[in-house]
Amino acid sequence: MFTGIITDVGRIRRLERRGDLHARIATAYDTGSIEIGASIACDGVCLTVTATGGDWFDVDISAETLSKTTIGDWAEGDPVNLERALKVGDELGGHIVSGHVDGVAEVVATREEGESTRFTFRAPEALARFIAPKGSVALDGTSLTVNEVTGAEFGVNIIPHTKAVTTWGGVKAGDRVNLEIDTLARYVARLQDWQGG
C-alpha cells in the first residue's frame, strides 16, 4: 500500500524488451535498504524490485501492466514519480493507494490559477462514475483532490510545491497519466451493482 505522496523523482536509465519489459530506474533512495521483492510505486504503478545497485533498482513489467498504464510510453531519460511502500507507523499524508492502476486519463487542458495550476482530465468512460467532487484520485502516483466533475472530465489544482517535487511541472495538455480511482468508491459501486443485480 502507498499514500500517493511522492518521495523521489527517478529516471529511466535502461529499458529492455525480452518477453516482458525490464526497466532500470535511477533513484536517490538508499538502495541498500531496498530488499529484492519490495514494492515501489513507479508513476503510480506498484512494481516489484528484482535487482538493485548503487543508485538504481530494476523492475519487470508484464504485458498486462503495459496494456493498462502509460509505462509503454516510457523512454530512457524520462522522469518517474516514485514512492516506497508504507511501513507500519508511517504517516498517512495522502490517501490509501494500492498501486493498481485502473486506466489512463488524458490531460485536456491546463490553466494557471494564482500560483497553482488547474489541470483538466478526461477519464475513460468506464471509470468516470467513480470520480466525485472533493474525492481522491491518484494520478501518476500522486494523491490529489478532485475539484469538479463534468461527465467524464474532472479537474484538480496542483500547487507549486507538488510541481517542484514530482513530474507534474512538465505535464501538458495531450499527455496521458495513470489513473487509480479511490478504493472506497470502487467498493461502494460494486455493492450497488450487486444489490441491483
PDB file of N, CA and C in Angstrom, residues 52-111:
ATOM      1  N   THR A  52      19.084  -4.500  -7.401  1.00  0.00           N
ATOM      2  CA  THR A  52      19.471  -3.148  -7.008  1.00  0.00           C
ATOM      3  C   THR A  52      20.958  -2.953  -7.250  1.00  0.00           C
ATOM      4  N   GLY A  53      21.354  -1.690  -7.372  1.00  0.00           N
ATOM      5  CA  GLY A  53      22.762  -1.319  -7.474  1.00  0.00           C
ATOM      6  C   GLY A  53      22.980  -0.059  -6.662  1.00  0.00           C
ATOM      7  N   GLY A  54      24.092   0.593  -6.852  1.00  0.00           N
ATOM      8  CA  GLY A  54      24.450   1.758  -6.052  1.00  0.00           C
ATOM      9  C   GLY A  54      23.406   2.852  -6.041  1.00  0.00           C
ATOM     10  N   ASP A  55      22.857   3.187  -7.205  1.00  0.00           N
ATOM     11  CA  ASP A  55      21.857   4.253  -7.279  1.00  0.00           C
ATOM     12  C   ASP A  55      20.719   3.890  -8.223  1.00  0.00           C
ATOM     13  N   TRP A  56      20.380   2.605  -8.270  1.00  0.00           N
ATOM     14  CA  TRP A  56      19.321   2.157  -9.180  1.00  0.00           C
ATOM     15  C   TRP A  56      18.638   0.908  -8.643  1.00  0.00           C
ATOM     16  N   PHE A  57      17.444   0.648  -9.200  1.00  0.00           N
ATOM     17  CA  PHE A  57      16.764  -0.630  -8.968  1.00  0.00           C
ATOM     18  C   PHE A  57      16.132  -1.064 -10.280  1.00  0.00           C
ATOM     19  N   ASP A  58      15.942  -2.373 -10.430  1.00  0.00           N
ATOM     20  CA  ASP A  58      15.327  -2.950 -11.625  1.00  0.00           C
ATOM     21  C   ASP A  58      13.927  -3.448 -11.302  1.00  0.00           C
ATOM     22  N   VAL A  59      13.047  -3.371 -12.303  1.00  0.00           N
ATOM     23  CA  VAL A  59      11.686  -3.913 -12.207  1.00  0.00           C
ATOM     24  C   VAL A  59      11.349  -4.598 -13.523  1.00  0.00           C
ATOM     25  N   ASP A  60      10.462  -5.570 -13.441  1.00  0.00           N
ATOM     26  CA  ASP A  60       9.935  -6.251 -14.632  1.00  0.00           C
ATOM     27  C   ASP A  60       8.477  -5.839 -14.793  1.00  0.00           C
ATOM     28  N   ILE A  61       8.066  -5.573 -16.048  1.00  0.00           N
ATOM     29  CA  ILE A  61       6.718  -5.098 -16.317  1.00  0.00           C
ATOM     30  C   ILE A  61       6.046  -6.041 -17.304  1.00  0.00           C
ATOM     31  N   SER A  62       4.924  -6.631 -16.908  1.00  0.00           N
ATOM     32  CA  SER A  62       4.220  -7.598 -17.747  1.00  0.00           C
ATOM     33  C   SER A  62       3.423  -6.905 -18.850  1.00  0.00           C
ATOM     34  N   ALA A  63       3.002  -7.690 -19.832  1.00  0.00           N
ATOM     35  CA  ALA A  63       2.167  -7.171 -20.923  1.00  0.00           C
ATOM     36  C   ALA A  63       0.850  -6.640 -20.378  1.00  0.00           C
ATOM     37  N   GLU A  64       0.288  -7.285 -19.345  1.00  0.00           N
ATOM     38  CA  GLU A  64      -0.960  -6.819 -18.736  1.00  0.00           C
ATOM     39  C   GLU A  64      -0.784  -5.407 -18.181  1.00  0.00           C
ATOM     40  N   THR A  65       0.308  -5.176 -17.445  1.00  0.00           N
ATOM     41  CA  THR A  65       0.570  -3.844 -16.891  1.00  0.00           C
ATOM     42  C   THR A  65       0.775  -2.828 -18.005  1.00  0.00           C
ATOM     43  N   LEU A  66       1.503  -3.203 -19.041  1.00  0.00           N
ATOM     44  CA  LEU A  66       1.716  -2.285 -20.171  1.00  0.00           C
ATOM     45  C   LEU A  66       0.397  -1.896 -20.828  1.00  0.00           C
ATOM     46  N   SER A  67      -0.564  -2.830 -20.878  1.00  0.00           N
ATOM     47  CA  SER A  67      -1.833  -2.559 -21.557  1.00  0.00           C
ATOM     48  C   SER A  67      -2.740  -1.628 -20.764  1.00  0.00           C
ATOM     49  N   LYS A  68      -2.518  -1.499 -19.457  1.00  0.00           N
ATOM     50  CA  LYS A  68      -3.413  -0.719 -18.597  1.00  0.00           C
ATOM     51  C   LYS A  68      -2.818   0.602 -18.120  1.00  0.00           C
ATOM     52  N   THR A  69      -1.554   0.873 -18.464  1.00  0.00           N
ATOM     53  CA  THR A  69      -0.845   2.035 -17.911  1.00  0.00           C
ATOM     54  C   THR A  69      -0.112   2.794 -19.011  1.00  0.00           C
ATOM     55  N   THR A  70       0.584   3.839 -18.602  1.00  0.00           N
ATOM     56  CA  THR A  70       1.398   4.629 -19.542  1.00  0.00           C
ATOM     57  C   THR A  70       2.845   4.139 -19.612  1.00  0.00           C
ATOM     58  N   ILE A  71       3.163   3.037 -18.953  1.00  0.00           N
ATOM     59  CA  ILE A  71       4.551   2.582 -18.922  1.00  0.00           C
ATOM     60  C   ILE A  71       5.091   2.300 -20.328  1.00  0.00           C
ATOM     61  N   GLY A  72       4.227   1.887 -21.249  1.00  0.00           N
ATOM     62  CA  GLY A  72       4.662   1.666 -22.621  1.00  0.00           C
ATOM     63  C   GLY A  72       5.162   2.933 -23.294  1.00  0.00           C
ATOM     64  N   ASP A  73       4.840   4.102 -22.728  1.00  0.00           N
ATOM     65  CA  ASP A  73       5.316   5.384 -23.260  1.00  0.00           C
ATOM     66  C   ASP A  73       6.697   5.754 -22.726  1.00  0.00           C
ATOM     67  N   TRP A  74       7.191   5.049 -21.714  1.00  0.00           N
ATOM     68  CA  TRP A  74       8.473   5.405 -21.112  1.00  0.00           C
ATOM     69  C   TRP A  74       9.592   5.360 -22.143  1.00  0.00           C
ATOM     70  N   ALA A  75      10.551   6.278 -21.988  1.00  0.00           N
ATOM     71  CA  ALA A  75      11.766   6.290 -22.797  1.00  0.00           C
ATOM     72  C   ALA A  75      12.950   6.528 -21.862  1.00  0.00           C
ATOM     73  N   GLU A  76      14.117   6.086 -22.260  1.00  0.00           N
ATOM     74  CA  GLU A  76      15.306   6.301 -21.424  1.00  0.00           C
ATOM     75  C   GLU A  76      15.493   7.783 -21.176  1.00  0.00           C
ATOM     76  N   GLY A  77      15.756   8.132 -19.915  1.00  0.00           N
ATOM     77  CA  GLY A  77      15.926   9.520 -19.515  1.00  0.00           C
ATOM     78  C   GLY A  77      14.676  10.162 -18.949  1.00  0.00           C
ATOM     79  N   ASP A  78      13.509   9.525 -19.131  1.00  0.00           N
ATOM     80  CA  ASP A  78      12.261  10.094 -18.616  1.00  0.00           C
ATOM     81  C   ASP A  78      12.241  10.120 -17.093  1.00  0.00           C
ATOM     82  N   PRO A  79      11.644  11.168 -16.504  1.00  0.00           N
ATOM     83  CA  PRO A  79      11.465  11.195 -15.053  1.00  0.00           C
ATOM     84  C   PRO A  79      10.273  10.324 -14.650  1.00  0.00           C
ATOM     85  N   VAL A  80      10.338   9.780 -13.432  1.00  0.00           N
ATOM     86  CA  VAL A  80       9.297   8.880 -12.927  1.00  0.00           C
ATOM     87  C   VAL A  80       9.026   9.206 -11.461  1.00  0.00           C
ATOM     88  N   ASN A  81       7.743   9.412 -11.124  1.00  0.00           N
ATOM     89  CA  ASN A  81       7.360   9.596  -9.720  1.00  0.00           C
ATOM     90  C   ASN A  81       7.551   8.276  -8.979  1.00  0.00           C
ATOM     91  N   LEU A  82       8.212   8.336  -7.813  1.00  0.00           N
ATOM     92  CA  LEU A  82       8.472   7.133  -7.026  1.00  0.00           C
ATOM     93  C   LEU A  82       7.935   7.278  -5.606  1.00  0.00           C
ATOM     94  N   GLU A  83       7.432   6.163  -5.081  1.00  0.00           N
ATOM     95  CA  GLU A  83       7.050   6.084  -3.674  1.00  0.00           C
ATOM     96  C   GLU A  83       7.292   4.666  -3.187  1.00  0.00           C
ATOM     97  N   ARG A  84       7.988   4.554  -2.064  1.00  0.00           N
ATOM     98  CA  ARG A  84       8.183   3.242  -1.449  1.00  0.00           C
ATOM     99  C   ARG A  84       6.923   2.851  -0.688  1.00  0.00           C
ATOM    100  N   ALA A  85       6.739   1.553  -0.491  1.00  0.00           N
ATOM    101  CA  ALA A  85       5.548   1.040   0.189  1.00  0.00           C
ATOM    102  C   ALA A  85       5.515   1.507   1.641  1.00  0.00           C
ATOM    103  N   LEU A  86       4.288   1.655   2.158  1.00  0.00           N
ATOM    104  CA  LEU A  86       4.088   2.036   3.556  1.00  0.00           C
ATOM    105  C   LEU A  86       4.638   0.989   4.506  1.00  0.00           C
ATOM    106  N   LYS A  87       5.150   1.467   5.646  1.00  0.00           N
ATOM    107  CA  LYS A  87       5.502   0.582   6.748  1.00  0.00           C
ATOM    108  C   LYS A  87       4.562   0.915   7.898  1.00  0.00           C
ATOM    109  N   VAL A  88       4.344  -0.040   8.786  1.00  0.00           N
ATOM    110  CA  VAL A  88       3.514   0.208   9.956  1.00  0.00           C
ATOM    111  C   VAL A  88       4.101   1.395  10.717  1.00  0.00           C
ATOM    112  N   GLY A  89       3.255   2.362  11.046  1.00  0.00           N
ATOM    113  CA  GLY A  89       3.699   3.535  11.789  1.00  0.00           C
ATOM    114  C   GLY A  89       4.018   4.732  10.908  1.00  0.00           C
ATOM    115  N   ASP A  90       4.075   4.548   9.565  1.00  0.00           N
ATOM    116  CA  ASP A  90       4.333   5.675   8.666  1.00  0.00           C
ATOM    117  C   ASP A  90       3.161   6.641   8.684  1.00  0.00           C
ATOM    118  N   GLU A  91       3.464   7.920   8.458  1.00  0.00           N
ATOM    119  CA  GLU A  91       2.411   8.934   8.350  1.00  0.00           C
ATOM    120  C   GLU A  91       1.622   8.715   7.070  1.00  0.00           C
ATOM    121  N   LEU A  92       0.300   8.789   7.184  1.00  0.00           N
ATOM    122  CA  LEU A  92      -0.570   8.655   6.016  1.00  0.00           C
ATOM    123  C   LEU A  92      -0.964  10.062   5.578  1.00  0.00           C
ATOM    124  N   GLY A  93      -0.133  10.655   4.701  1.00  0.00           N
ATOM    125  CA  GLY A  93      -0.332  12.057   4.334  1.00  0.00           C
ATOM    126  C   GLY A  93      -1.289  12.261   3.180  1.00  0.00           C
ATOM    127  N   GLY A  94      -1.474  11.269   2.322  1.00  0.00           N
ATOM    128  CA  GLY A  94      -2.360  11.416   1.172  1.00  0.00           C
ATOM    129  C   GLY A  94      -3.644  10.649   1.406  1.00  0.00           C
ATOM    130  N   HIS A  95      -3.831   9.574   0.624  1.00  0.00           N
ATOM    131  CA  HIS A  95      -4.944   8.659   0.859  1.00  0.00           C
ATOM    132  C   HIS A  95      -4.450   7.251   0.545  1.00  0.00           C
ATOM    133  N   ILE A  96      -5.211   6.245   0.914  1.00  0.00           N
ATOM    134  CA  ILE A  96      -4.777   4.872   0.666  1.00  0.00           C
ATOM    135  C   ILE A  96      -4.763   4.610  -0.838  1.00  0.00           C
ATOM    136  N   VAL A  97      -3.595   4.244  -1.339  1.00  0.00           N
ATOM    137  CA  VAL A  97      -3.381   3.988  -2.762  1.00  0.00           C
ATOM    138  C   VAL A  97      -2.814   2.579  -2.885  1.00  0.00           C
ATOM    139  N   SER A  98      -3.370   1.778  -3.778  1.00  0.00           N
ATOM    140  CA  SER A  98      -2.928   0.385  -3.909  1.00  0.00           C
ATOM    141  C   SER A  98      -1.783   0.213  -4.905  1.00  0.00           C
ATOM    142  N   GLY A  99      -1.655   1.144  -5.843  1.00  0.00           N
ATOM    143  CA  GLY A  99      -0.674   0.963  -6.920  1.00  0.00           C
ATOM    144  C   GLY A  99      -1.213   0.094  -8.040  1.00  0.00           C
ATOM    145  N   HIS A 100      -2.517  -0.216  -7.991  1.00  0.00           N
ATOM    146  CA  HIS A 100      -3.166  -0.989  -9.050  1.00  0.00           C
ATOM    147  C   HIS A 100      -3.919  -0.004  -9.937  1.00  0.00           C
ATOM    148  N   VAL A 101      -3.275   0.437 -10.996  1.00  0.00           N
ATOM    149  CA  VAL A 101      -3.821   1.473 -11.870  1.00  0.00           C
ATOM    150  C   VAL A 101      -5.058   0.941 -12.580  1.00  0.00           C
ATOM    151  N   ASP A 102      -6.113   1.765 -12.608  1.00  0.00           N
ATOM    152  CA  ASP A 102      -7.378   1.371 -13.219  1.00  0.00           C
ATOM    153  C   ASP A 102      -7.434   1.687 -14.703  1.00  0.00           C
ATOM    154  N   GLY A 103      -6.704   2.695 -15.128  1.00  0.00           N
ATOM    155  CA  GLY A 103      -6.736   3.090 -16.534  1.00  0.00           C
ATOM    156  C   GLY A 103      -5.901   4.331 -16.753  1.00  0.00           C
ATOM    157  N   VAL A 104      -6.043   4.902 -17.934  1.00  0.00           N
ATOM    158  CA  VAL A 104      -5.242   6.056 -18.331  1.00  0.00           C
ATOM    159  C   VAL A 104      -6.181   7.232 -18.594  1.00  0.00           C
ATOM    160  N   ALA A 105      -5.861   8.375 -17.988  1.00  0.00           N
ATOM    161  CA  ALA A 105      -6.607   9.616 -18.228  1.00  0.00           C
ATOM    162  C   ALA A 105      -5.768  10.523 -19.122  1.00  0.00           C
ATOM    163  N   GLU A 106      -6.444  11.398 -19.864  1.00  0.00           N
ATOM    164  CA  GLU A 106      -5.749  12.344 -20.742  1.00  0.00           C
ATOM    165  C   GLU A 106      -5.882  13.752 -20.183  1.00  0.00           C
ATOM    166  N   VAL A 107      -4.783  14.499 -20.217  1.00  0.00           N
ATOM    167  CA  VAL A 107      -4.820  15.909 -19.837  1.00  0.00           C
ATOM    168  C   VAL A 107      -5.454  16.672 -20.999  1.00  0.00           C
ATOM    169  N   VAL A 108      -6.610  17.295 -20.768  1.00  0.00           N
ATOM    170  CA  VAL A 108      -7.276  18.019 -21.856  1.00  0.00           C
ATOM    171  C   VAL A 108      -7.029  19.519 -21.792  1.00  0.00           C
ATOM    172  N   ALA A 109      -6.633  20.044 -20.628  1.00  0.00           N
ATOM    173  CA  ALA A 109      -6.348  21.480 -20.530  1.00  0.00           C
ATOM    174  C   ALA A 109      -5.560  21.767 -19.262  1.00  0.00           C
ATOM    175  N   THR A 110      -4.787  22.840 -19.296  1.00  0.00           N
ATOM    176  CA  THR A 110      -4.123  23.358 -18.099  1.00  0.00           C
ATOM    177  C   THR A 110      -4.357  24.865 -18.065  1.00  0.00           C
ATOM    178  N   ARG A 111      -4.440  25.409 -16.849  1.00  0.00           N
ATOM    179  CA  ARG A 111      -4.670  26.849 -16.710  1.00  0.00           C
ATOM    180  C   ARG A 111      -4.042  27.293 -15.393  1.00  0.00           C
TER     181      ARG A 111
END
